[in-house]
XYZ file of C-alpha atoms in Angstrom:
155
model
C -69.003 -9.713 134.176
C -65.887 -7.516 133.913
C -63.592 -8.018 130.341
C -60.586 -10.242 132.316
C -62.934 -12.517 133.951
C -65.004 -12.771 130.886
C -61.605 -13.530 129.115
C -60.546 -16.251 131.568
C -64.084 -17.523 131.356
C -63.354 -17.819 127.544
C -60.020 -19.461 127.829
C -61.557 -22.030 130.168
C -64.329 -22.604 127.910
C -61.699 -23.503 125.019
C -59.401 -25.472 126.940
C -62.414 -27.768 128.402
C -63.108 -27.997 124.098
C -60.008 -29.055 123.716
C -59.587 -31.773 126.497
C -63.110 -33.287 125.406
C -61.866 -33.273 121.523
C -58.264 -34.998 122.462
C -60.431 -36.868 124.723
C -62.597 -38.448 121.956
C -59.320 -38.649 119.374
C -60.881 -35.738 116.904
C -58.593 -33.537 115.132
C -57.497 -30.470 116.917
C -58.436 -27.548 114.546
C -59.731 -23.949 115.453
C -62.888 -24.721 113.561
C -63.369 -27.852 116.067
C -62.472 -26.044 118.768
C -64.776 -23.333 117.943
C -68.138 -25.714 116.842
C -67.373 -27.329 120.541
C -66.896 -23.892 123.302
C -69.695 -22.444 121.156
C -67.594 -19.269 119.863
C -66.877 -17.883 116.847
C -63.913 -19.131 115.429
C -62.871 -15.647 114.612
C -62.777 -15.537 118.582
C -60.197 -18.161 118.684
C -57.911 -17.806 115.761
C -57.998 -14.164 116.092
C -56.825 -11.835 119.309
C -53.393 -13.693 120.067
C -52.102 -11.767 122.660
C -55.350 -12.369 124.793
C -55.988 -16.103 123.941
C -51.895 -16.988 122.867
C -52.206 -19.796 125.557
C -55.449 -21.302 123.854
C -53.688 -20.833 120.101
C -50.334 -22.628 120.801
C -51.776 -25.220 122.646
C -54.046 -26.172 119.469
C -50.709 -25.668 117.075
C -48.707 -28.232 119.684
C -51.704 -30.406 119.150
C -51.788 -30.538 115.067
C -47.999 -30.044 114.841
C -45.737 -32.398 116.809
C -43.067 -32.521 114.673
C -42.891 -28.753 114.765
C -43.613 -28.596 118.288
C -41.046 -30.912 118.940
C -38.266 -29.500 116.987
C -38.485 -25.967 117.837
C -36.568 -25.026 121.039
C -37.513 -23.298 123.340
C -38.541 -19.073 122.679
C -35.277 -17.937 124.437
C -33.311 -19.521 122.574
C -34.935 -19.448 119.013
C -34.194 -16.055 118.811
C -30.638 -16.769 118.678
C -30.786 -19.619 116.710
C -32.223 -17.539 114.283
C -29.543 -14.789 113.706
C -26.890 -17.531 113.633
C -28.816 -18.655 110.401
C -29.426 -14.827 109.070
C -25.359 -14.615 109.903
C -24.632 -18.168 108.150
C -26.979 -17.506 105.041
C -25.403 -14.003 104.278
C -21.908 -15.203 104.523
C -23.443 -17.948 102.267
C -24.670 -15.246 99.877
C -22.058 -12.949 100.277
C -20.146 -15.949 98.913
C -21.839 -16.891 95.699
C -21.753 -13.375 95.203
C -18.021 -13.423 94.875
C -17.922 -16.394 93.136
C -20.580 -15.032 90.344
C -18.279 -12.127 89.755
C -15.260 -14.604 89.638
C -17.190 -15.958 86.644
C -18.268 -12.892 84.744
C -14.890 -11.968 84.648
C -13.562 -15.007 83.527
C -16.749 -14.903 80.567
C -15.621 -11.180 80.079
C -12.888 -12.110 79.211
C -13.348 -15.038 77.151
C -16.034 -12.785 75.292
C -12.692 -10.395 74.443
C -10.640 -13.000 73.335
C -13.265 -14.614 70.813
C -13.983 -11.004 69.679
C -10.384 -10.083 69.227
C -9.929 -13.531 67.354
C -13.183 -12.722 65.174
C -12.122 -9.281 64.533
C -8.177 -10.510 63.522
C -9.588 -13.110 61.049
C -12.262 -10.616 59.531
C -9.235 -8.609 59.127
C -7.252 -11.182 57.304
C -10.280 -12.548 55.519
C -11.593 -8.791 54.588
C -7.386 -7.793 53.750
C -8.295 -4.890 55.313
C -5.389 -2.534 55.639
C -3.682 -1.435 58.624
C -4.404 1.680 57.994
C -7.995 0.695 57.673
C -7.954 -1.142 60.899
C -6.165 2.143 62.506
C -9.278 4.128 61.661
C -11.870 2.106 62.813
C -9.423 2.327 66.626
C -9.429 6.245 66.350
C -13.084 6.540 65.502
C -14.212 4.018 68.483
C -11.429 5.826 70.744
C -13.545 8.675 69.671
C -17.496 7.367 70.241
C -15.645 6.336 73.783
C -14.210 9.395 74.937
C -17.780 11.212 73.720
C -19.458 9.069 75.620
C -17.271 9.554 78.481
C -17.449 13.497 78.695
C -21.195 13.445 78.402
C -21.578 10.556 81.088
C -19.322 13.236 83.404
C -21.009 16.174 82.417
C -23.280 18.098 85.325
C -26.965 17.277 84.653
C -29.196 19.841 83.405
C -31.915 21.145 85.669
């Protein structure tokens, strides 16, 4: 027997399993289907593109609901970029908004640290010319770090 007839021979074989098990009210499974035709299961659950027929009629049988809400393949595919659109606008978003907020908690981080640093200041008595050090000497460590960050990288 050539391989296509074999293969309709198959598919006939695993439809008439699953008739006789909807027939008889058992559950639809590929093991049922399988212990019934007489194949392997690996026959049945594997291979889609030669036995796709066979596998989505046994997923329509165990899933209704799905079945039943899922529209038709020409138009799923559409449906589903409108989502993939939808979700990253979604995203894109709550991105914004999450850098909306670390900018307002930036700031309000400043603030407190500027009021913390003013009353250490007044609690300390620290001098202005104290105070006028410590700004040169982080002015400093910042424009250090700055000319190293910019300098080529050694090879």
């Amino acid at each position: 027997m050539s391989r296509p007839k074999r293969n309709e021979q198959i598919a006939a074989d695993l439809h008439g399993a699953i008739d006789a098990l909807v027939e008889e009210g058992k559950e639809i499974t590929f093991a049922n289907v399988a212990k019934r035709s007489g194949r392997a299961r690996g026959l049945i659950s594997g291979r889609a593109a030669r036995y796709e027929d066979v596998r989505v009629r046994i997923q329509l049988l165990t899933k209704p609901k799905h079945a039943e809400a899922a529209p038709p393949p020409d138009v799923r595919g559409s449906r589903d970029r409108s989502l993939i659109r939808e979700l990253t606008a979604e995203n894109e978003a709550l991105r914004r908004e999450n850098q909306r907020l670390a900018a307002i908690a930036k700031g309000l981080r400043n603030g407190i640290v500027a009021r913390a640093a003013a009353t250490a200041q007044a609690d300390l008595g620290t001098s202005e010319s104290q105070m006028a050090d410590l700004e040169r000497r982080r002015a400093a460590r910042a424009a250090r770090r700055a000319s190293t960050a910019s300098a080529e990288p050694i090879k």
